[in-house]
Tab-separated table of C-alpha atoms and ligand atoms in Angstrom:
chain	number	residue	atom	x	y	z
A	1	MET	CA	-33.668	-21.887	1.538
A	2	ASN	CA	-31.977	-24.263	3.962
A	3	ALA	CA	-28.955	-23.519	6.142
A	4	ALA	CA	-26.517	-25.181	3.750
A	5	THR	CA	-27.379	-22.859	0.860
A	6	PRO	CA	-24.424	-20.587	0.170
A	7	SER	CA	-25.089	-16.885	0.309
A	8	ALA	CA	-25.602	-15.441	-3.134
A	9	ASP	CA	-24.264	-12.093	-2.012
A	10	ALA	CA	-20.503	-11.897	-1.743
A	11	SER	CA	-20.776	-8.643	0.124
A	12	VAL	CA	-22.069	-10.491	3.190
A	13	ASN	CA	-18.882	-12.327	4.136
A	14	ARG	CA	-16.198	-11.282	1.671
A	15	ARG	CA	-16.242	-7.593	2.441
A	16	PHE	CA	-13.325	-5.278	3.086
A	17	PRO	CA	-13.365	-2.860	6.032
A	18	ASP	CA	-15.329	0.359	5.572
A	19	GLY	CA	-13.320	3.132	3.948
A	20	PHE	CA	-11.032	0.702	2.107
A	21	PHE	CA	-9.401	2.497	-0.848
A	22	TRP	CA	-9.988	0.912	-4.270
A	23	GLY	CA	-7.033	2.295	-6.127
A	24	VAL	CA	-5.185	2.093	-9.416
A	25	ALA	CA	-1.545	3.083	-9.938
A	26	THR	CA	0.821	4.432	-12.591
A	27	SER	CA	4.176	6.220	-12.739
A	28	SER	CA	5.305	9.352	-14.521
A	29	TYR	CA	7.811	7.966	-17.028
A	30	GLN	CA	5.533	5.065	-17.894
A	31	ILE	CA	2.499	7.138	-18.944
A	32	GLU	CA	3.103	10.882	-19.198
A	33	GLY	CA	5.050	11.364	-22.423
A	34	ALA	CA	5.808	15.071	-23.058
A	35	TRP	CA	9.364	14.159	-22.147
A	36	ASP	CA	10.852	17.562	-22.933
A	37	GLU	CA	7.829	19.830	-22.647
A	38	ASP	CA	7.204	22.869	-20.452
A	39	GLY	CA	10.781	23.054	-19.242
A	40	LYS	CA	11.146	19.455	-18.073
A	41	GLY	CA	14.746	18.302	-17.638
A	42	GLU	CA	16.108	15.022	-18.980
A	43	SER	CA	15.769	11.983	-16.706
A	44	ILE	CA	17.994	8.922	-16.523
A	45	TRP	CA	15.195	6.931	-18.141
A	46	ASP	CA	15.038	9.384	-21.067
A	47	ARG	CA	18.762	8.917	-21.542
A	48	TYR	CA	18.692	5.150	-21.033
A	49	ALA	CA	15.750	4.502	-23.383
A	50	HIS	CA	17.163	6.846	-26.035
A	51	THR	CA	20.311	4.742	-26.119
A	52	PRO	CA	19.832	1.860	-28.587
A	53	GLY	CA	19.901	-1.685	-27.246
A	54	HIS	CA	18.498	-1.016	-23.790
A	55	VAL	CA	14.750	-1.391	-24.283
A	56	LYS	CA	12.942	-4.027	-26.343
A	57	ASN	CA	12.466	-2.694	-29.903
A	58	ASP	CA	14.270	0.466	-28.757
A	59	GLU	CA	10.969	1.872	-27.515
A	60	ASN	CA	10.863	4.825	-25.126
A	61	GLY	CA	8.547	7.027	-23.055
A	62	ASP	CA	8.732	10.142	-25.272
A	63	ILE	CA	4.981	9.995	-25.938
A	64	ALA	CA	3.911	6.932	-23.939
A	65	ASN	CA	0.175	7.307	-23.125
A	66	ASP	CA	0.321	11.061	-23.661
A	67	HIS	CA	-1.229	11.302	-20.209
A	68	TYR	CA	0.352	14.754	-19.798
A	69	HIS	CA	-2.205	16.043	-22.312
A	70	ARG	CA	-5.005	13.525	-21.726
A	71	TYR	CA	-5.142	13.510	-17.930
A	72	LYS	CA	-8.729	14.793	-17.863
A	73	GLU	CA	-9.945	11.922	-20.014
A	74	ASP	CA	-7.914	9.528	-17.852
A	75	VAL	CA	-9.389	10.804	-14.592
A	76	ALA	CA	-12.899	10.514	-16.046
A	77	LEU	CA	-12.102	6.949	-17.077
A	78	MET	CA	-10.873	6.097	-13.574
A	79	LYS	CA	-14.041	7.498	-12.124
A	80	SER	CA	-16.179	5.490	-14.518
A	81	ILE	CA	-14.597	2.246	-13.313
A	82	GLY	CA	-15.221	3.011	-9.658
A	83	THR	CA	-11.730	4.031	-8.552
A	84	THR	CA	-11.597	5.830	-5.193
A	85	ALA	CA	-7.817	6.422	-5.036
A	86	TYR	CA	-5.091	7.065	-7.602
A	87	ARG	CA	-1.408	6.515	-6.978
A	88	PHE	CA	0.742	8.409	-9.484
A	89	SER	CA	4.314	9.623	-9.386
A	90	ILE	CA	5.795	13.041	-9.879
A	91	ALA	CA	8.639	13.386	-12.362
A	92	TRP	CA	11.383	15.062	-10.350
A	93	PRO	CA	12.933	16.624	-13.503
A	94	ARG	CA	9.647	18.407	-14.247
A	95	ILE	CA	9.895	20.192	-10.895
A	96	PHE	CA	13.686	20.642	-10.769
A	97	PRO	CA	15.010	20.211	-14.324
A	98	ASP	CA	18.593	20.125	-13.012
A	99	GLY	CA	17.756	18.143	-9.884
A	100	THR	CA	18.337	21.117	-7.587
A	101	GLY	CA	18.134	24.895	-7.816
A	102	GLN	CA	15.240	26.813	-9.304
A	103	PRO	CA	11.856	25.039	-9.433
A	104	ASN	CA	10.014	24.946	-12.755
A	105	ARG	CA	6.576	26.431	-12.180
A	106	LEU	CA	5.090	24.876	-15.351
A	107	GLY	CA	6.004	21.377	-14.204
A	108	LEU	CA	4.374	21.879	-10.847
A	109	ASP	CA	1.261	23.342	-12.474
A	110	PHE	CA	0.651	20.099	-14.317
A	111	TYR	CA	0.422	18.165	-11.051
A	112	LYS	CA	-1.802	20.817	-9.506
A	113	ARG	CA	-4.197	20.502	-12.433
A	114	LEU	CA	-4.123	16.708	-12.152
A	115	VAL	CA	-4.778	16.751	-8.412
A	116	ASP	CA	-7.645	19.224	-8.788
A	117	GLU	CA	-9.182	17.031	-11.462
A	118	LEU	CA	-8.922	14.004	-9.137
A	119	LEU	CA	-10.425	15.799	-6.168
A	120	GLY	CA	-13.254	17.010	-8.402
A	121	ALA	CA	-13.941	13.367	-9.301
A	122	ARG	CA	-13.749	12.372	-5.608
A	123	ILE	CA	-10.646	10.267	-6.199
A	124	GLU	CA	-8.052	10.511	-3.418
A	125	PRO	CA	-4.577	11.397	-4.755
A	126	PHE	CA	-1.623	9.344	-3.432
A	127	VAL	CA	1.685	10.820	-4.597
A	128	THR	CA	4.897	8.857	-5.170
A	129	LEU	CA	7.898	11.180	-5.207
A	130	TYR	CA	10.423	8.880	-6.828
A	131	HIS	CA	9.527	6.205	-9.347
A	132	TRP	CA	12.991	5.917	-10.898
A	133	ASP	CA	13.152	8.956	-13.235
A	134	LEU	CA	16.092	10.716	-11.603
A	135	PRO	CA	17.187	14.020	-13.171
A	136	GLN	CA	20.058	13.138	-15.528
A	137	ALA	CA	21.895	16.185	-14.163
A	138	LEU	CA	22.297	14.422	-10.803
A	139	GLN	CA	23.567	11.302	-12.520
A	140	ASP	CA	26.160	13.371	-14.364
A	141	LYS	CA	27.168	15.440	-11.379
A	142	TYR	CA	27.161	12.877	-8.548
A	143	GLY	CA	26.815	9.444	-10.104
A	144	GLY	CA	23.180	9.480	-8.989
A	145	TRP	CA	22.491	7.548	-5.770
A	146	GLN	CA	26.189	6.740	-5.447
A	147	SER	CA	26.404	10.046	-3.590
A	148	LYS	CA	24.756	11.345	-0.456
A	149	GLU	CA	24.233	14.601	-2.345
A	150	THR	CA	21.471	12.935	-4.343
A	151	ALA	CA	19.756	11.865	-1.111
A	152	LYS	CA	19.884	15.465	0.113
A	153	ALA	CA	18.620	16.838	-3.198
A	154	PHE	CA	15.763	14.332	-3.056
A	155	ALA	CA	14.724	15.587	0.377
A	156	ASP	CA	14.764	19.203	-0.846
A	157	TYR	CA	12.592	18.291	-3.809
A	158	ALA	CA	10.216	16.218	-1.637
A	159	GLY	CA	9.835	19.009	0.896
A	160	TYR	CA	9.130	21.534	-1.834
A	161	VAL	CA	6.418	19.362	-3.418
A	162	ALA	CA	4.775	18.680	-0.051
A	163	GLU	CA	4.716	22.395	0.633
A	164	GLN	CA	3.212	23.195	-2.765
A	165	LEU	CA	0.631	20.385	-2.821
A	166	GLY	CA	0.084	20.143	0.930
A	167	ASP	CA	-3.324	21.781	0.809
A	168	ARG	CA	-4.682	19.028	-1.447
A	169	VAL	CA	-2.537	15.870	-1.110
A	170	LYS	CA	-2.631	13.947	2.187
A	171	HIS	CA	-0.646	10.787	1.335
A	172	TYR	CA	2.937	10.551	0.067
A	173	PHE	CA	5.162	7.633	-0.816
A	174	THR	CA	8.811	8.652	-0.823
A	175	ILE	CA	10.391	6.038	-3.078
A	176	ASN	CA	9.023	3.210	-5.198
A	177	GLU	CA	10.793	-0.168	-5.179
A	178	PHE	CA	14.249	0.484	-3.783
A	179	ALA	CA	15.465	-2.971	-4.738
A	180	SER	CA	14.374	-2.587	-8.349
A	181	PHE	CA	16.138	0.659	-9.169
A	182	VAL	CA	19.175	0.138	-6.925
A	183	GLU	CA	19.967	-3.496	-7.731
A	184	GLY	CA	18.602	-3.198	-11.268
A	185	GLY	CA	20.220	0.123	-12.132
A	186	TYR	CA	23.568	-0.192	-10.382
A	187	GLN	CA	24.413	-3.868	-10.801
A	188	GLY	CA	21.586	-5.933	-12.323
A	189	PHE	CA	20.025	-8.814	-10.398
A	190	ASP	CA	18.881	-12.393	-10.737
A	191	VAL	CA	15.341	-13.536	-10.043
A	192	GLN	CA	14.603	-17.121	-9.068
A	193	MET	CA	12.206	-18.961	-11.388
A	194	GLY	CA	10.896	-22.518	-11.456
A	195	GLY	CA	13.166	-25.465	-12.162
A	196	GLY	CA	16.302	-23.714	-10.900
A	197	LYS	CA	16.143	-21.143	-13.708
A	198	THR	CA	17.043	-17.534	-13.009
A	199	ILE	CA	16.555	-14.434	-15.125
A	200	HIS	CA	18.636	-11.287	-15.040
A	201	LEU	CA	16.991	-7.839	-14.825
A	202	GLY	CA	18.390	-4.326	-15.190
A	203	GLY	CA	17.484	-0.705	-15.895
A	204	ALA	CA	18.688	2.907	-15.861
A	205	PRO	CA	21.373	4.109	-15.329
A	206	GLY	CA	22.733	0.697	-16.360
A	207	LEU	CA	25.851	0.581	-14.170
A	208	VAL	CA	27.575	-2.538	-12.850
A	209	LEU	CA	29.074	-1.721	-9.458
A	210	SER	CA	30.949	-3.930	-7.007
A	211	ASP	CA	29.026	-5.460	-4.091
A	212	SER	CA	30.436	-2.988	-1.586
A	213	ASP	CA	29.631	0.020	-3.772
A	214	LEU	CA	26.140	-1.365	-4.297
A	215	LYS	CA	25.581	-1.580	-0.532
A	216	GLN	CA	26.553	2.079	-0.263
A	217	VAL	CA	24.013	2.984	-2.979
A	218	ARG	CA	21.340	1.106	-1.033
A	219	HIS	CA	22.288	3.088	2.039
A	220	HIS	CA	21.982	6.400	0.194
A	221	ALA	CA	18.569	5.408	-1.106
A	222	VAL	CA	17.166	4.652	2.360
A	223	LEU	CA	18.865	7.770	3.679
A	224	GLY	CA	17.125	9.769	0.930
A	225	HIS	CA	13.851	8.224	2.072
A	226	GLY	CA	14.423	9.210	5.709
A	227	LEU	CA	15.507	12.744	4.864
A	228	ALA	CA	12.475	13.098	2.596
A	229	VAL	CA	10.083	11.921	5.335
A	230	GLN	CA	11.440	14.674	7.579
A	231	ALA	CA	11.296	17.289	4.814
A	232	ILE	CA	7.693	16.353	3.956
A	233	ARG	CA	6.673	16.615	7.608
A	234	ALA	CA	8.380	19.999	7.838
A	235	GLY	CA	6.701	21.294	4.672
A	236	ALA	CA	3.197	19.822	4.765
A	237	PRO	CA	0.245	20.483	7.090
A	238	ALA	CA	-0.239	18.312	10.186
A	239	GLY	CA	-2.067	15.094	9.405
A	240	THR	CA	-0.164	14.460	6.179
A	241	GLN	CA	0.751	10.769	5.958
A	242	VAL	CA	4.072	9.439	4.701
A	243	GLY	CA	5.519	6.015	3.931
A	244	PHE	CA	7.435	4.138	1.242
A	245	ALA	CA	6.342	1.700	-1.495
A	246	GLU	CA	8.651	-1.308	-1.633
A	247	ASN	CA	8.476	-4.552	-3.561
A	248	MET	CA	8.970	-6.729	-0.505
A	249	ARG	CA	10.686	-10.065	-1.003
A	250	THR	CA	8.082	-12.189	0.692
A	251	ALA	CA	8.830	-15.671	1.972
A	252	VAL	CA	5.669	-17.778	1.874
A	253	PRO	CA	5.430	-20.610	4.425
A	254	VAL	CA	4.799	-23.996	2.834
A	255	ILE	CA	2.419	-24.923	5.656
A	256	ASP	CA	0.256	-22.625	7.782
A	257	SER	CA	1.590	-23.694	11.186
A	258	PRO	CA	3.513	-21.686	13.793
A	259	GLU	CA	7.005	-23.084	13.013
A	260	TYR	CA	6.614	-22.514	9.303
A	261	VAL	CA	5.169	-19.041	9.756
A	262	GLN	CA	8.019	-18.101	12.071
A	263	ALA	CA	10.542	-19.374	9.530
A	264	ALA	CA	8.864	-17.322	6.792
A	265	GLU	CA	8.885	-14.188	8.944
A	266	ALA	CA	12.576	-14.593	9.758
A	267	ALA	CA	13.402	-15.117	6.082
A	268	THR	CA	11.369	-12.058	5.062
A	269	ARG	CA	13.148	-9.893	7.622
A	270	ASP	CA	16.578	-11.049	6.359
A	271	ARG	CA	15.772	-10.772	2.657
A	272	ASN	CA	14.695	-7.144	3.058
A	273	ALA	CA	17.510	-6.164	5.422
A	274	GLY	CA	18.976	-3.345	3.340
A	275	PHE	CA	15.652	-1.664	2.652
A	276	ILE	CA	12.408	-2.390	4.553
A	277	THR	CA	14.077	-3.811	7.647
A	278	VAL	CA	16.470	-0.914	8.184
A	279	MET	CA	13.719	1.648	7.471
A	280	LEU	CA	11.344	0.079	9.982
A	281	GLU	CA	13.883	-0.914	12.640
A	282	GLY	CA	16.332	1.968	12.337
A	283	ARG	CA	19.307	-0.378	12.205
A	284	TYR	CA	20.813	-2.936	9.891
A	285	PRO	CA	20.311	-6.467	11.209
A	286	ASP	CA	23.541	-7.853	12.726
A	287	GLU	CA	23.512	-10.720	10.227
A	288	TYR	CA	23.387	-8.263	7.304
A	289	LEU	CA	26.466	-6.432	8.571
A	290	ALA	CA	28.274	-9.628	9.568
A	291	GLU	CA	27.649	-11.185	6.184
A	292	ALA	CA	28.881	-8.044	4.421
A	293	GLY	CA	32.069	-7.970	6.512
A	294	GLY	CA	34.476	-5.408	5.070
A	295	GLN	CA	31.910	-4.580	2.388
A	296	ALA	CA	29.304	-3.260	4.831
A	297	PRO	CA	27.944	0.204	4.061
A	298	LYS	CA	29.487	3.159	5.865
A	299	PHE	CA	27.023	5.005	8.037
A	300	THR	CA	26.608	7.041	11.208
A	301	ASP	CA	24.164	6.561	14.079
A	302	GLU	CA	22.539	9.820	13.130
A	303	GLU	CA	21.898	8.519	9.616
A	304	LEU	CA	20.337	5.363	11.026
A	305	ALA	CA	18.010	7.466	13.166
A	306	THR	CA	16.993	9.426	10.062
A	307	ILE	CA	16.439	6.252	8.020
A	308	GLY	CA	14.292	4.858	10.832
A	309	THR	CA	12.086	7.936	11.184
A	310	PRO	CA	8.670	6.554	12.217
A	311	LEU	CA	6.191	6.299	9.334
A	312	ASP	CA	2.428	6.658	9.101
A	313	PHE	CA	1.989	3.550	6.966
A	314	VAL	CA	3.885	0.821	5.140
A	315	GLY	CA	3.367	0.446	1.384
A	316	ILE	CA	4.211	-2.832	-0.339
A	317	ASN	CA	4.044	-3.823	-3.993
A	318	VAL	CA	2.937	-7.445	-4.182
A	319	TYR	CA	3.360	-9.463	-7.382
A	320	ARG	CA	4.752	-12.871	-6.488
A	321	PRO	CA	6.297	-14.870	-3.662
A	322	GLY	CA	10.026	-14.203	-3.381
A	323	SER	CA	10.522	-17.754	-2.126
A	324	TYR	CA	8.904	-20.638	-0.262
A	325	VAL	CA	10.475	-21.634	3.036
A	326	GLU	CA	10.359	-24.349	5.633
A	327	PRO	CA	11.915	-24.427	9.115
A	328	SER	CA	15.436	-25.785	9.498
A	329	ASP	CA	17.501	-27.015	12.481
A	330	LYS	CA	20.510	-25.167	11.133
A	331	PRO	CA	21.023	-21.397	11.243
A	332	PRO	CA	19.371	-19.185	10.186
A	333	GLY	CA	16.438	-21.460	11.138
A	334	TYR	CA	14.799	-21.627	7.724
A	335	ARG	CA	15.603	-22.840	4.242
A	336	ASP	CA	14.292	-22.067	0.764
A	337	ILE	CA	12.687	-24.927	-1.024
A	338	PRO	CA	13.172	-25.124	-4.807
A	339	ILE	CA	10.377	-23.754	-6.982
A	340	ASN	CA	9.047	-26.463	-9.266
A	341	ALA	CA	9.680	-26.129	-12.984
A	342	SER	CA	5.945	-26.438	-13.684
A	343	HIS	CA	4.958	-23.700	-11.219
A	344	PRO	CA	2.207	-21.559	-12.794
A	345	LYS	CA	3.173	-18.139	-14.042
A	346	MET	CA	1.723	-15.022	-15.600
A	347	GLN	CA	2.927	-13.433	-18.834
A	348	SER	CA	5.979	-11.495	-17.598
A	349	GLU	CA	9.036	-13.718	-17.598
A	350	TRP	CA	9.662	-13.054	-13.884
A	351	HIS	CA	6.076	-13.498	-12.766
A	352	ILE	CA	5.356	-16.778	-10.977
A	353	PHE	CA	1.794	-16.963	-9.694
A	354	ASP	CA	0.618	-17.640	-6.167
A	355	ALA	CA	-2.089	-15.446	-4.643
A	356	GLU	CA	-1.176	-16.605	-1.106
A	357	VAL	CA	1.558	-13.973	-1.160
A	358	MET	CA	-1.177	-11.355	-0.839
A	359	TYR	CA	-2.124	-12.841	2.527
A	360	TRP	CA	1.387	-13.363	3.880
A	361	ALA	CA	3.041	-10.129	2.751
A	362	PRO	CA	0.896	-7.743	4.831
A	363	ARG	CA	0.624	-10.270	7.649
A	364	HIS	CA	4.431	-10.460	7.906
A	365	VAL	CA	4.586	-6.643	7.937
A	366	GLN	CA	2.177	-6.551	10.856
A	367	ALA	CA	3.870	-9.420	12.725
A	368	LEU	CA	7.468	-8.305	12.205
A	369	TRP	CA	7.139	-4.563	12.565
A	370	GLY	CA	3.787	-3.928	14.217
A	371	ALA	CA	2.572	-1.730	11.360
A	372	SER	CA	-0.768	-0.133	12.171
A	373	SER	CA	-1.536	0.900	8.587
A	374	ILE	CA	-0.594	-0.954	5.403
A	375	PHE	CA	-1.308	-0.211	1.746
A	376	ILE	CA	-0.834	-2.621	-1.126
A	377	THR	CA	0.729	-0.055	-3.427
A	378	GLU	CA	0.796	-2.324	-6.501
A	379	ASN	CA	-0.694	-5.642	-7.534
A	380	GLY	CA	-1.500	-6.843	-11.028
A	381	CYS	CA	-0.127	-8.742	-13.991
A	382	ALA	CA	0.664	-8.474	-17.673
A	383	ALA	CA	-1.521	-10.416	-20.103
A	384	SER	CA	-1.699	-11.059	-23.849
A	385	ASP	CA	-4.597	-8.660	-24.341
A	386	VAL	CA	-6.122	-8.001	-27.755
A	387	ILE	CA	-9.246	-6.213	-28.918
A	388	ALA	CA	-11.751	-8.909	-29.919
A	389	SER	CA	-13.962	-8.590	-33.004
A	390	ASP	CA	-16.736	-7.176	-30.820
A	391	GLY	CA	-14.405	-4.433	-29.619
A	392	ARG	CA	-13.925	-5.818	-26.116
A	393	VAL	CA	-10.805	-7.101	-24.313
A	394	TYR	CA	-11.350	-10.440	-22.561
A	395	ASP	CA	-8.522	-10.622	-20.020
A	396	SER	CA	-9.871	-13.629	-18.164
A	397	ASP	CA	-6.437	-14.433	-16.709
A	398	ARG	CA	-6.148	-10.963	-15.156
A	399	VAL	CA	-9.629	-11.342	-13.658
A	400	MET	CA	-8.456	-14.627	-12.155
A	401	PHE	CA	-5.284	-12.990	-10.865
A	402	LEU	CA	-7.036	-10.026	-9.241
A	403	ARG	CA	-9.879	-12.035	-7.777
A	404	ALA	CA	-7.468	-14.570	-6.286
A	405	HIS	CA	-5.185	-11.891	-4.820
A	406	LEU	CA	-7.971	-9.744	-3.458
A	407	GLY	CA	-9.519	-12.870	-1.966
A	408	GLN	CA	-6.305	-13.423	-0.016
A	409	LEU	CA	-6.165	-9.763	0.935
A	410	GLN	CA	-9.714	-9.912	2.248
A	411	ARG	CA	-8.668	-12.952	4.286
A	412	ALA	CA	-5.858	-10.862	5.768
A	413	THR	CA	-8.197	-8.008	6.729
A	414	ALA	CA	-10.638	-10.513	8.227
A	415	ASP	CA	-7.741	-11.812	10.350
A	416	GLY	CA	-7.119	-8.298	11.657
A	417	VAL	CA	-4.243	-7.219	9.412
A	418	PRO	CA	-4.660	-3.418	9.054
A	419	VAL	CA	-4.715	-3.040	5.260
A	420	HIS	CA	-6.412	0.199	4.274
A	421	GLY	CA	-6.326	0.070	0.501
A	422	CYS	CA	-5.042	-1.654	-2.602
A	423	PHE	CA	-3.787	-0.151	-5.873
A	424	VAL	CA	-4.067	-2.241	-9.008
A	425	TRP	CA	-1.088	-1.925	-11.313
A	426	SER	CA	-2.029	-0.477	-13.635
A	427	ALA	CA	-4.710	2.100	-14.451
A	428	GLN	CA	-3.834	1.568	-18.118
A	429	ASP	CA	-1.349	-0.287	-20.305
A	430	ASN	CA	1.914	1.623	-20.336
A	431	PHE	CA	5.667	1.634	-20.939
A	432	GLU	CA	6.952	-1.412	-19.070
A	433	TRP	CA	10.601	-0.368	-18.684
A	434	ILE	CA	13.052	-2.708	-20.451
A	435	TYR	CA	10.100	-4.636	-21.925
A	436	GLY	CA	8.782	-1.553	-23.761
A	437	TYR	CA	5.097	-1.586	-24.698
A	438	GLY	CA	4.910	-5.371	-25.034
A	439	ASN	CA	3.795	-6.210	-21.494
A	440	ARG	CA	0.306	-4.844	-20.899
A	441	PHE	CA	-0.504	-4.438	-17.185
A	442	GLY	CA	-3.550	-2.177	-17.533
A	443	ILE	CA	-7.150	-2.836	-16.634
A	444	VAL	CA	-7.686	-0.357	-19.467
A	445	TYR	CA	-6.316	-1.227	-22.900
A	446	VAL	CA	-4.319	1.393	-24.803
A	447	ASP	CA	-3.839	1.327	-28.572
A	448	PHE	CA	-0.348	2.827	-28.825
A	449	ASP	CA	-0.928	3.979	-32.420
A	450	THR	CA	-4.144	5.913	-31.835
A	451	LEU	CA	-3.813	6.243	-28.024
A	452	GLU	CA	-7.441	5.218	-27.711
A	453	ARG	CA	-8.357	3.734	-24.308
A	454	THR	CA	-10.705	0.736	-23.893
A	455	PRO	CA	-11.619	-0.691	-20.459
A	456	LYS	CA	-10.949	-4.433	-20.285
A	457	LEU	CA	-13.087	-7.129	-18.698
A	458	SER	CA	-10.938	-6.753	-15.558
A	459	ALA	CA	-12.053	-3.107	-15.283
A	460	LYS	CA	-15.634	-4.328	-15.158
A	461	TRP	CA	-14.666	-6.783	-12.411
A	462	PHE	CA	-12.834	-4.044	-10.509
A	463	ARG	CA	-15.816	-1.721	-10.725
A	464	GLU	CA	-18.157	-4.294	-9.233
A	465	ALA	CA	-15.686	-5.215	-6.460
A	466	ALA	CA	-15.174	-1.538	-5.606
A	467	ARG	CA	-18.913	-0.891	-5.637
A	468	ARG	CA	-19.583	-3.728	-3.204
A	469	ASN	CA	-16.316	-3.254	-1.280
A	470	ALA	CA	-15.950	-7.015	-1.510
A	471	VAL	CA	-14.394	-9.847	-3.477
A	472	VAL	CA	-16.854	-10.627	-6.254
B	1	LIG	C1	6.877	-2.640	-10.546
B	1	LIG	O1	8.102	-3.148	-10.855
B	1	LIG	C2	7.037	-1.213	-10.836
B	1	LIG	O2	6.865	-0.401	-9.701
B	1	LIG	C3	6.232	-0.742	-11.998
B	1	LIG	O3	6.791	0.434	-12.479
B	1	LIG	C4	6.156	-1.843	-13.027
B	1	LIG	O4	5.551	-1.402	-14.205
B	1	LIG	C5	5.374	-2.965	-12.423
B	1	LIG	O5	5.907	-3.358	-11.201
B	1	LIG	C6	5.221	-4.173	-13.314
B	1	LIG	O6	6.424	-4.787	-13.579
B	1	LIG	O7	11.431	-9.505	-6.678
B	1	LIG	O8	10.290	-11.599	-6.761
B	1	LIG	O9	9.116	-9.566	-7.302
B	1	LIG	C7	8.267	-4.471	-10.859
B	1	LIG	C8	9.623	-4.708	-11.470
B	1	LIG	C9	10.442	-5.901	-9.593
B	1	LIG	C10	9.590	-7.033	-11.498
B	1	LIG	C11	11.293	-7.061	-9.270
B	1	LIG	C12	10.430	-8.196	-11.177
B	1	LIG	C13	11.543	-9.343	-9.546
B	1	LIG	C14	10.802	-10.487	-9.019
B	1	LIG	N1	10.237	-5.848	-11.018
B	1	LIG	N2	10.683	-8.240	-9.786
B	1	LIG	S1	10.396	-10.297	-7.344
């Protein structure tokens, strides 16, 4: 063998740091089913999906993957594909059917059973407290996140869960994807695609508020996060770690040079002003308030201090670049470049493809906010998966997607960005919100007639990567 021969063993130079978590993720409404069992209250997604015309083919999460009854099989499956961490969400209306008041013991018991099963399989549980299934009662009573009362109720619920599960769960995410449920649920929002095209997305509760009202909803959501962080710390044992999981709008620099990187960082800070930036800086950027003018959210200094409560880690969902930027002589010092019409994309209509985002997103988080611990709380893609005649599912495009993204993530860790784990979305195909069951994100295939689970080719890839703690 001469010096120019490449190493045959990826684990030599494409390894992740020791102790890196190889995770998969899901959320309650998307997989549990059992929508009205054991005393569970109605959620806004139950109501929204039960109303015709909202979800493709009028599908809903009534049964979904029936994970509520099949969780043991699902944990065993996760173990068999080498998973070392599982990020799942708790359905608030299972714990407090009316949003507040008396807790429902049966709902809590389900999560205790699930967590015990995970710990028995040596899979670390990571709990998300809010993945969009708000108790309908709080929507009816307060207009949901339009009121501070919902933020307070969220903190009470979060504190209660942390107290009840504190002996076995060490990591909590308060809220998943603020932008998605706030902008999507209370106004609807446009996503930039190639060739100047945009698409419009929405979700429960399906309201269309004014810009100023929307900014107030955003404020209540981050306030709910901050109050929940404090309630979790008050209720859980010392050493419990808390953060959020946000789909950061990441600006990717066109060129890897200091001016471009600086422009991309500035753009990322601005684009996330109402969520990540205020949570990590404890204040709204001046430009955000100036731009909003009379429509700025109303807040107190005390609320800002709560929103900015220091966190143990930063969680980001990474799917695609939000934009590409280059430096500009004019304020704000950067400009978006158009995305080409032929830009590659994955199956979901919003999903443009560029794995570089997996390098820049955590690197921006470290550079902008000095985060000392970062988790990639979601990364993955939908694909046109089918069971082949030999019974297998050949999702070659998902293998490409994951390998490319994890390659960029490994590059980030090699550059000293403190990423401590990555959760593939998703552990299995599931209910993809307004797209129903059409968009399959799983590394495990689910037949939604028989509910049979079949690991895909990507699960085999994941297992080998996890085993070697490296990009393979
Ligand atoms: C996440 O949402 C959700 O957490 C999860 O429940 C869902 O199943 C999964 O991803 C797959 O969709 O702002 O540039 O990223 C993602 C929902 C977030 C997708 C906003 C579209 C807009 C493009 N959406 N995104 S961008």
